[in-house]
mmCIF file of C-alpha atoms in Angstrom:
data_model
loop_
_atom_site.group_PDB
_atom_site.id
_atom_site.type_symbol
_atom_site.label_atom_id
_atom_site.label_comp_id
_atom_site.label_asym_id
_atom_site.label_seq_id
_atom_site.Cartn_x
_atom_site.Cartn_y
_atom_site.Cartn_z
ATOM 1 C CA MET F 29 57.375 -79.396 6.261
ATOM 2 C CA THR F 30 60.337 -81.733 8.027
ATOM 3 C CA GLY F 31 61.482 -80.900 11.202
ATOM 4 C CA THR F 32 59.431 -78.463 11.930
ATOM 5 C CA GLY F 33 57.624 -80.111 14.011
ATOM 6 C CA ARG F 34 54.049 -78.467 13.232
ATOM 7 C CA ASN F 35 51.175 -80.731 12.662
ATOM 8 C CA PRO F 36 48.821 -80.284 9.455
ATOM 9 C CA TYR F 37 46.593 -80.970 10.893
ATOM 10 C CA SER F 38 45.103 -80.192 14.453
ATOM 11 C CA TRP F 39 44.071 -83.374 15.702
ATOM 12 C CA ALA F 40 47.394 -84.996 14.858
ATOM 13 C CA SER F 41 49.363 -86.248 18.208
ATOM 14 C CA ASP F 42 52.295 -86.422 18.918
ATOM 15 C CA ALA F 43 52.879 -90.339 19.581
ATOM 16 C CA ARG F 44 54.019 -91.630 22.965
ATOM 17 C CA ASP F 45 56.731 -93.252 24.654
ATOM 18 C CA GLU F 46 54.598 -96.186 25.279
ATOM 19 C CA ASP F 47 53.717 -96.954 21.820
ATOM 20 C CA LEU F 48 56.412 -97.936 20.761
ATOM 21 C CA LEU F 49 56.908 -101.471 24.185
ATOM 22 C CA THR F 50 55.291 -103.706 21.763
ATOM 23 C CA ILE F 51 55.591 -103.579 18.315
ATOM 24 C CA PRO F 52 53.219 -106.686 17.644
ATOM 25 C CA SER F 53 54.921 -109.742 15.098
ATOM 26 C CA SER F 54 51.547 -109.828 13.253
ATOM 27 C CA ALA F 55 52.461 -105.764 11.907
ATOM 28 C CA LEU F 56 55.889 -107.338 10.489
ATOM 29 C CA GLY F 57 54.180 -109.568 7.582
ATOM 30 C CA PHE F 58 54.740 -107.398 5.030
ATOM 31 C CA LEU F 59 57.648 -105.936 6.118
ATOM 32 C CA SER F 60 59.433 -109.353 6.663
ATOM 33 C CA GLU F 61 58.201 -110.670 2.675
ATOM 34 C CA TYR F 62 59.259 -107.784 0.684
ATOM 35 C CA LYS F 63 62.325 -107.272 2.739
ATOM 36 C CA ARG F 64 62.795 -111.544 2.332
ATOM 37 C CA GLU F 65 63.252 -110.527 6.894
ATOM 38 C CA PRO F 66 62.973 -113.492 8.474
ATOM 39 C CA ASP F 67 64.409 -112.372 12.264
ATOM 40 C CA PHE F 68 61.683 -110.023 12.989
ATOM 41 C CA GLU F 69 64.110 -108.862 15.439
ATOM 42 C CA LYS F 70 65.933 -107.026 13.171
ATOM 43 C CA LEU F 71 62.728 -105.886 11.731
ATOM 44 C CA ARG F 72 61.671 -104.613 15.287
ATOM 45 C CA ALA F 73 65.353 -102.071 15.930
ATOM 46 C CA THR F 74 65.201 -101.354 11.538
ATOM 47 C CA LEU F 75 61.840 -100.158 12.855
ATOM 48 C CA SER F 76 62.028 -98.523 16.430
ATOM 49 C CA LYS F 77 64.256 -96.174 14.516
ATOM 50 C CA ILE F 78 62.373 -94.654 11.978
ATOM 51 C CA TRP F 79 59.836 -94.358 13.750
ATOM 52 C CA GLN F 80 61.832 -92.348 16.121
ATOM 53 C CA GLU F 81 63.246 -90.397 13.463
ATOM 54 C CA SER F 82 59.345 -89.849 11.831
ATOM 55 C CA ARG F 83 59.226 -88.596 15.753
ATOM 56 C CA SER F 84 61.226 -85.892 15.667
ATOM 57 C CA LYS F 85 60.558 -84.865 12.662
ATOM 58 C CA PHE F 86 56.663 -84.737 12.378
ATOM 59 C CA HIS F 87 53.628 -85.325 14.006
ATOM 60 C CA VAL F 88 53.252 -89.445 14.032
ATOM 61 C CA TYR F 89 49.622 -89.649 13.037
ATOM 62 C CA LYS F 90 47.575 -92.621 15.238
ATOM 63 C CA CYS F 91 47.954 -95.129 11.998
ATOM 64 C CA ILE F 92 51.790 -94.400 12.467
ATOM 65 C CA ALA F 93 51.850 -94.676 16.371
ATOM 66 C CA THR F 94 50.050 -97.453 16.550
ATOM 67 C CA PHE F 95 51.982 -99.331 13.389
ATOM 68 C CA GLN F 96 48.772 -99.663 11.131
ATOM 69 C CA PHE F 97 50.964 -98.196 8.149
ATOM 70 C CA LEU F 98 52.709 -101.675 8.704
ATOM 71 C CA LYS F 99 49.953 -103.561 6.895
ATOM 72 C CA PRO F 100 48.658 -102.771 2.793
ATOM 73 C CA ARG F 101 45.438 -101.407 3.458
ATOM 74 C CA VAL F 102 44.617 -101.291 -0.300
ATOM 75 C CA ALA F 103 44.933 -105.320 -0.085
ATOM 76 C CA ASP F 104 41.731 -105.494 1.578
ATOM 77 C CA HIS F 105 39.383 -103.897 -0.766
ATOM 78 C CA PRO F 106 36.869 -106.029 -2.579
ATOM 79 C CA LEU F 107 38.672 -104.076 -6.033
ATOM 80 C CA TYR F 108 41.921 -104.848 -5.349
ATOM 81 C CA ARG F 109 42.134 -107.704 -7.562
ATOM 82 C CA THR F 110 40.480 -106.049 -10.075
ATOM 83 C CA LEU F 111 42.924 -103.029 -10.139
ATOM 84 C CA VAL F 112 45.913 -105.486 -10.348
ATOM 85 C CA GLU F 113 44.964 -106.945 -13.039
ATOM 86 C CA GLU F 114 44.284 -104.272 -15.154
ATOM 87 C CA LEU F 115 47.472 -103.130 -14.505
ATOM 88 C CA LYS F 116 49.430 -105.628 -15.348
ATOM 89 C CA SER F 117 47.572 -105.713 -18.454
ATOM 90 C CA GLU F 118 49.456 -104.572 -21.596
ATOM 91 C CA LYS F 119 45.923 -103.421 -22.569
ATOM 92 C CA THR F 120 44.559 -101.022 -21.582
ATOM 93 C CA GLY F 121 40.757 -101.501 -23.200
ATOM 94 C CA ALA F 122 37.882 -99.485 -23.527
ATOM 95 C CA LEU F 123 40.414 -96.931 -21.178
ATOM 96 C CA PRO F 124 43.372 -94.483 -22.300
ATOM 97 C CA VAL F 125 45.127 -94.820 -20.115
ATOM 98 C CA ASN F 126 46.314 -97.454 -17.178
ATOM 99 C CA ARG F 127 47.954 -95.644 -14.232
ATOM 100 C CA VAL F 128 46.676 -95.631 -10.687
ATOM 101 C CA LEU F 129 47.245 -92.505 -8.055
ATOM 102 C CA GLU F 130 47.685 -93.182 -4.483
ATOM 103 C CA LEU F 131 46.497 -89.664 -1.834
ATOM 104 C CA GLY F 132 47.630 -90.164 0.976
ATOM 105 C CA CYS F 133 50.900 -92.939 0.419
ATOM 106 C CA CYS F 134 53.101 -92.084 4.000
ATOM 107 C CA PHE F 135 55.699 -94.578 3.912
ATOM 108 C CA GLY F 136 55.021 -96.387 0.789
ATOM 109 C CA THR F 137 53.037 -99.395 1.832
ATOM 110 C CA ASP F 138 50.262 -99.540 -0.300
ATOM 111 C CA VAL F 139 52.874 -98.784 -3.137
ATOM 112 C CA ARG F 140 54.846 -101.712 -2.623
ATOM 113 C CA LYS F 141 52.120 -104.139 -2.816
ATOM 114 C CA LEU F 142 50.698 -102.880 -5.474
ATOM 115 C CA MET F 143 54.332 -104.180 -7.069
ATOM 116 C CA GLN F 144 55.419 -106.635 -5.203
ATOM 117 C CA ASP F 145 51.493 -108.436 -7.138
ATOM 118 C CA GLY F 146 52.964 -107.417 -10.872
ATOM 119 C CA VAL F 147 52.051 -103.799 -10.895
ATOM 120 C CA PRO F 148 55.051 -102.473 -13.057
ATOM 121 C CA ALA F 149 56.778 -99.292 -10.955
ATOM 122 C CA SER F 150 55.790 -97.084 -13.506
ATOM 123 C CA ARG F 151 52.267 -97.131 -14.023
ATOM 124 C CA ILE F 152 52.090 -96.225 -9.962
ATOM 125 C CA VAL F 153 52.036 -92.462 -8.988
ATOM 126 C CA ALA F 154 52.293 -91.266 -4.824
ATOM 127 C CA SER F 155 51.491 -88.849 -3.615
ATOM 128 C CA ASP F 156 51.458 -86.988 -0.275
ATOM 129 C CA LEU F 157 51.638 -84.056 1.913
ATOM 130 C CA HIS F 158 55.218 -83.507 1.795
ATOM 131 C CA ALA F 159 58.222 -86.899 1.249
ATOM 132 C CA GLY F 160 59.335 -86.412 4.731
ATOM 133 C CA TYR F 161 57.484 -90.147 5.516
ATOM 134 C CA TRP F 162 58.185 -91.343 1.527
ATOM 135 C CA GLN F 163 62.043 -90.714 2.494
ATOM 136 C CA LEU F 164 61.428 -93.202 5.583
ATOM 137 C CA GLY F 165 59.751 -95.777 3.406
ATOM 138 C CA MET F 166 62.565 -95.832 1.580
ATOM 139 C CA LYS F 167 64.550 -96.197 4.545
ATOM 140 C CA LEU F 168 62.188 -98.404 6.298
ATOM 141 C CA TYR F 169 62.192 -101.246 2.955
ATOM 142 C CA ASP F 170 65.513 -100.511 1.984
ATOM 143 C CA ASP F 171 64.556 -100.287 -1.328
ATOM 144 C CA ALA F 172 65.576 -96.910 -2.963
ATOM 145 C CA ASP F 173 66.455 -98.281 -6.222
ATOM 146 C CA ARG F 174 64.077 -100.690 -6.081
ATOM 147 C CA ILE F 175 61.359 -97.665 -5.773
ATOM 148 C CA ALA F 176 62.777 -95.417 -8.266
ATOM 149 C CA GLY F 177 60.356 -95.805 -10.787
ATOM 150 C CA VAL F 178 57.566 -94.455 -9.390
ATOM 151 C CA GLU F 179 56.511 -91.112 -9.904
ATOM 152 C CA THR F 180 55.610 -89.055 -6.818
ATOM 153 C CA VAL F 181 54.021 -85.245 -5.953
ATOM 154 C CA PHE F 182 53.927 -84.070 -3.250
ATOM 155 C CA GLY F 183 51.000 -81.400 -2.128
ATOM 156 C CA ASP F 184 47.277 -80.878 -1.124
ATOM 157 C CA TRP F 185 44.956 -82.590 -2.535
ATOM 158 C CA ALA F 186 42.506 -81.378 -0.785
ATOM 159 C CA VAL F 187 41.892 -77.361 -2.144
ATOM 160 C CA SER F 188 40.703 -76.387 -4.984
ATOM 161 C CA PRO F 189 41.800 -72.959 -7.162
ATOM 162 C CA ASN F 190 39.953 -70.428 -5.223
ATOM 163 C CA MET F 191 40.716 -71.868 -1.374
ATOM 164 C CA SER F 192 44.584 -72.256 -0.019
ATOM 165 C CA SER F 193 45.835 -75.501 1.778
ATOM 166 C CA VAL F 194 45.008 -75.063 5.538
ATOM 167 C CA ALA F 195 47.527 -77.777 6.305
ATOM 168 C CA ALA F 196 50.189 -75.417 5.746
ATOM 169 C CA VAL F 197 50.297 -73.534 9.054
ATOM 170 C CA ALA F 198 53.197 -71.193 8.476
ATOM 171 C CA ASP F 199 54.464 -69.650 6.074
ATOM 172 C CA GLU F 200 58.045 -72.145 5.837
ATOM 173 C CA ASP F 201 55.317 -74.711 6.057
ATOM 174 C CA THR F 202 53.693 -74.375 2.820
ATOM 175 C CA LEU F 203 53.136 -77.022 0.675
ATOM 176 C CA PRO F 204 54.332 -77.242 -2.884
ATOM 177 C CA PRO F 205 51.164 -76.287 -5.127
ATOM 178 C CA VAL F 206 50.060 -79.447 -6.887
ATOM 179 C CA ASP F 207 49.641 -78.985 -11.213
ATOM 180 C CA PHE F 208 46.384 -80.312 -11.156
ATOM 181 C CA ALA F 209 46.377 -79.782 -15.177
ATOM 182 C CA ALA F 210 49.393 -81.687 -15.214
ATOM 183 C CA TYR F 211 47.371 -84.969 -14.367
ATOM 184 C CA ARG F 212 44.151 -84.192 -15.518
ATOM 185 C CA ALA F 213 42.334 -87.454 -16.995
ATOM 186 C CA HIS F 214 45.417 -89.094 -15.999
ATOM 187 C CA PHE F 215 44.608 -92.282 -14.305
ATOM 188 C CA SER F 216 42.478 -94.857 -14.184
ATOM 189 C CA PHE F 217 42.452 -95.629 -10.808
ATOM 190 C CA VAL F 218 42.897 -92.994 -7.886
ATOM 191 C CA VAL F 219 43.098 -95.169 -4.239
ATOM 192 C CA ALA F 220 42.541 -93.531 -1.171
ATOM 193 C CA SER F 221 43.152 -94.923 2.370
ATOM 194 C CA ALA F 222 42.459 -93.638 5.113
ATOM 195 C CA ILE F 223 42.031 -89.899 4.026
ATOM 196 C CA LEU F 224 38.942 -88.869 4.140
ATOM 197 C CA HIS F 225 37.972 -88.520 7.598
ATOM 198 C CA CYS F 226 41.780 -86.838 8.003
ATOM 199 C CA LEU F 227 39.540 -83.800 6.506
ATOM 200 C CA SER F 228 36.670 -80.769 6.623
ATOM 201 C CA GLU F 229 34.455 -81.231 5.369
ATOM 202 C CA VAL F 230 34.581 -78.737 2.679
ATOM 203 C CA GLN F 231 38.791 -80.815 2.107
ATOM 204 C CA ILE F 232 36.591 -84.102 1.620
ATOM 205 C CA GLN F 233 34.467 -81.619 -1.243
ATOM 206 C CA ALA F 234 37.775 -79.889 -2.696
ATOM 207 C CA PHE F 235 39.761 -83.722 -2.221
ATOM 208 C CA ILE F 236 37.426 -85.726 -4.516
ATOM 209 C CA GLY F 237 37.049 -82.776 -7.107
ATOM 210 C CA ASN F 238 40.338 -82.845 -7.815
ATOM 211 C CA VAL F 239 39.998 -87.042 -7.993
ATOM 212 C CA ALA F 240 37.475 -86.822 -10.547
ATOM 213 C CA ASP F 241 39.680 -84.177 -12.671
ATOM 214 C CA VAL F 242 41.793 -86.164 -12.684
ATOM 215 C CA LEU F 243 40.261 -89.784 -13.105
ATOM 216 C CA VAL F 244 39.948 -90.409 -16.474
ATOM 217 C CA PRO F 245 36.003 -91.068 -17.976
ATOM 218 C CA GLY F 246 35.225 -95.081 -17.055
ATOM 219 C CA GLY F 247 37.902 -94.583 -14.281
ATOM 220 C CA THR F 248 37.803 -96.012 -10.915
ATOM 221 C CA PHE F 249 37.667 -94.354 -7.008
ATOM 222 C CA LEU F 250 38.471 -96.441 -4.376
ATOM 223 C CA GLY F 251 39.845 -96.404 -0.743
ATOM 224 C CA SER F 252 38.489 -96.693 2.435
ATOM 225 C CA CYS F 253 37.359 -93.781 5.646
ATOM 226 C CA VAL F 254 35.919 -94.073 9.699
ATOM 227 C CA GLY F 255 33.118 -92.559 9.031
ATOM 228 C CA ARG F 256 29.903 -92.685 10.620
ATOM 229 C CA VAL F 257 25.395 -93.361 10.775
ATOM 230 C CA THR F 258 24.701 -90.260 10.749
ATOM 231 C CA GLU F 259 27.130 -87.903 9.026
ATOM 232 C CA GLY F 260 29.264 -84.983 11.144
ATOM 233 C CA ALA F 261 32.189 -83.695 12.750
ATOM 234 C CA TRP F 262 33.896 -85.483 13.964
ATOM 235 C CA MET F 263 34.987 -83.390 17.429
ATOM 236 C CA SER F 264 37.928 -85.879 19.084
ATOM 237 C CA SER F 265 39.888 -83.321 20.841
ATOM 238 C CA GLY F 266 39.642 -80.140 22.911
ATOM 239 C CA SER F 267 42.432 -78.918 19.768
ATOM 240 C CA ASP F 268 39.794 -79.136 17.313
ATOM 241 C CA GLN F 269 37.685 -76.376 18.441
ATOM 242 C CA GLU F 270 41.365 -73.877 17.879
ATOM 243 C CA VAL F 271 41.075 -74.450 14.492
ATOM 244 C CA GLY F 272 37.028 -74.386 12.943
ATOM 245 C CA SER F 273 37.382 -75.233 9.088
ATOM 246 C CA GLN F 274 39.912 -77.917 9.792
ATOM 247 C CA THR F 275 37.528 -79.562 11.720
ATOM 248 C CA ARG F 276 37.185 -83.416 10.591
ATOM 249 C CA TYR F 277 34.171 -84.832 9.047
ATOM 250 C CA LEU F 278 32.931 -87.779 9.436
ATOM 251 C CA HIS F 279 30.290 -89.247 6.442
ATOM 252 C CA SER F 280 27.488 -91.369 5.990
ATOM 253 C CA PRO F 281 27.105 -94.315 4.062
ATOM 254 C CA GLU F 282 23.805 -92.821 2.583
ATOM 255 C CA SER F 283 25.781 -88.917 2.271
ATOM 256 C CA LEU F 284 28.903 -90.114 0.840
ATOM 257 C CA GLU F 285 27.347 -91.862 -2.041
ATOM 258 C CA LYS F 286 25.069 -88.786 -2.402
ATOM 259 C CA LEU F 287 28.319 -86.285 -2.411
ATOM 260 C CA LEU F 288 30.680 -88.818 -5.307
ATOM 261 C CA ARG F 289 26.861 -88.524 -7.321
ATOM 262 C CA ARG F 290 26.979 -84.827 -7.064
ATOM 263 C CA PHE F 291 31.258 -84.431 -8.656
ATOM 264 C CA GLY F 292 30.064 -86.747 -11.481
ATOM 265 C CA PHE F 293 30.442 -90.950 -10.327
ATOM 266 C CA LYS F 294 28.188 -93.803 -11.077
ATOM 267 C CA ASP F 295 28.214 -97.156 -10.112
ATOM 268 C CA VAL F 296 28.921 -95.861 -6.874
ATOM 269 C CA VAL F 297 28.787 -98.148 -4.063
ATOM 270 C CA VAL F 298 29.344 -97.290 -0.101
ATOM 271 C CA GLU F 299 29.947 -100.180 2.585
ATOM 272 C CA ALA F 300 29.996 -100.106 5.662
ATOM 273 C CA LYS F 301 30.323 -101.917 9.401
ATOM 274 C CA SER F 302 30.440 -100.940 12.869
ATOM 275 C CA VAL F 303 33.946 -101.110 14.471
ATOM 276 C CA PRO F 304 35.776 -98.941 17.183
ATOM 277 C CA SER F 305 38.934 -97.534 15.208
ATOM 278 C CA THR F 306 41.901 -97.330 16.925
ATOM 279 C CA GLU F 307 42.590 -93.785 14.136
ATOM 280 C CA GLY F 308 42.006 -90.905 16.800
ATOM 281 C CA SER F 309 42.771 -89.682 19.580
ATOM 282 C CA GLY F 310 43.601 -86.937 20.211
ATOM 283 C CA ASN F 311 46.317 -84.791 21.469
ATOM 284 C CA GLY F 312 47.312 -87.234 24.935
ATOM 285 C CA GLY F 313 44.660 -87.358 25.897
ATOM 286 C CA GLU F 314 41.601 -89.840 26.291
ATOM 287 C CA LYS F 315 41.679 -92.375 23.328
ATOM 288 C CA LYS F 316 38.493 -92.664 21.943
ATOM 289 C CA SER F 317 36.546 -94.094 18.313
ATOM 290 C CA PRO F 318 34.026 -92.949 16.202
ATOM 291 C CA ALA F 319 31.576 -95.664 18.217
ATOM 292 C CA ASP F 320 31.678 -93.461 21.474
ATOM 293 C CA MET F 321 30.083 -90.753 18.777
ATOM 294 C CA ASN F 322 26.833 -92.417 17.363
ATOM 295 C CA HIS F 323 28.728 -95.733 15.732
ATOM 296 C CA GLY F 324 31.628 -95.832 15.102
ATOM 297 C CA LEU F 325 31.823 -97.368 11.045
ATOM 298 C CA ARG F 326 34.835 -98.465 8.530
ATOM 299 C CA MET F 327 33.542 -97.666 5.486
ATOM 300 C CA LEU F 328 34.412 -99.242 2.027
ATOM 301 C CA PHE F 329 33.690 -97.424 -1.414
ATOM 302 C CA GLN F 330 34.057 -97.089 -4.456
ATOM 303 C CA ALA F 331 32.634 -95.412 -8.005
ATOM 304 C CA THR F 332 33.041 -95.290 -11.793
ATOM 305 C CA ARG F 333 33.801 -91.461 -12.969
ATOM 306 C CA MET F 334 31.105 -90.435 -15.591
#
């Protein structure tokens, strides 16, 4: 998909020049710490080059345009410390494996946070639709050797055996298939931050089904997403009308809990608070948030595979 300029989801928007005008210092904390580079102007220069390269090759999602990818999302989850301590442990405890899969890794900020906090690279698998952002992440963080121990798998996790990838928008853009069977019962943790609200209702079901398959019994699925008080489609721009089944779907805390239980999860916890979201302005149009559509929620979830 690199270099095609095709957007894998209908709502991916072209970044605008004004988005690059200001990179706040508050957004550079982790990048500075990881690279051990105190000069924020140098970091801004590097980040600007990477941002422009991503813009020339891919559609720039709102979380990229607004530099949200610079902050490790996984660290905000209540289970983060437990996740880290379990993955650092030499013992697997009651589970037969001790590995984590991060879905939607993008530039790899969360992966690097895990490594910085002591998780061995060999226990991390990173995945996204394609390798483009991951490769740019190695340029941004300048750590190709350090990150080499992390296994990567690229392709669409939001498909089931009886459906094709709706993220593949042209023959030349066909995503590599994920060999789900090779990863069956392969992970003790799966992390998905800011992914579910990027998917249609059908895609969410396929995604959660695949997550359930790759977790060992007793394994944990955790992450975050945008939601709404009442579940329903998120019609954030006119382009959503063009692709029907790709229209994004926002779950409520209750509907997400119900769906997770349906796919074999127990001990489901969905925490939600009402906050406006900056992810999701439609293709250059007026900025909208889920708060404009039935009170936007930021949801943190966790569930155990039965």
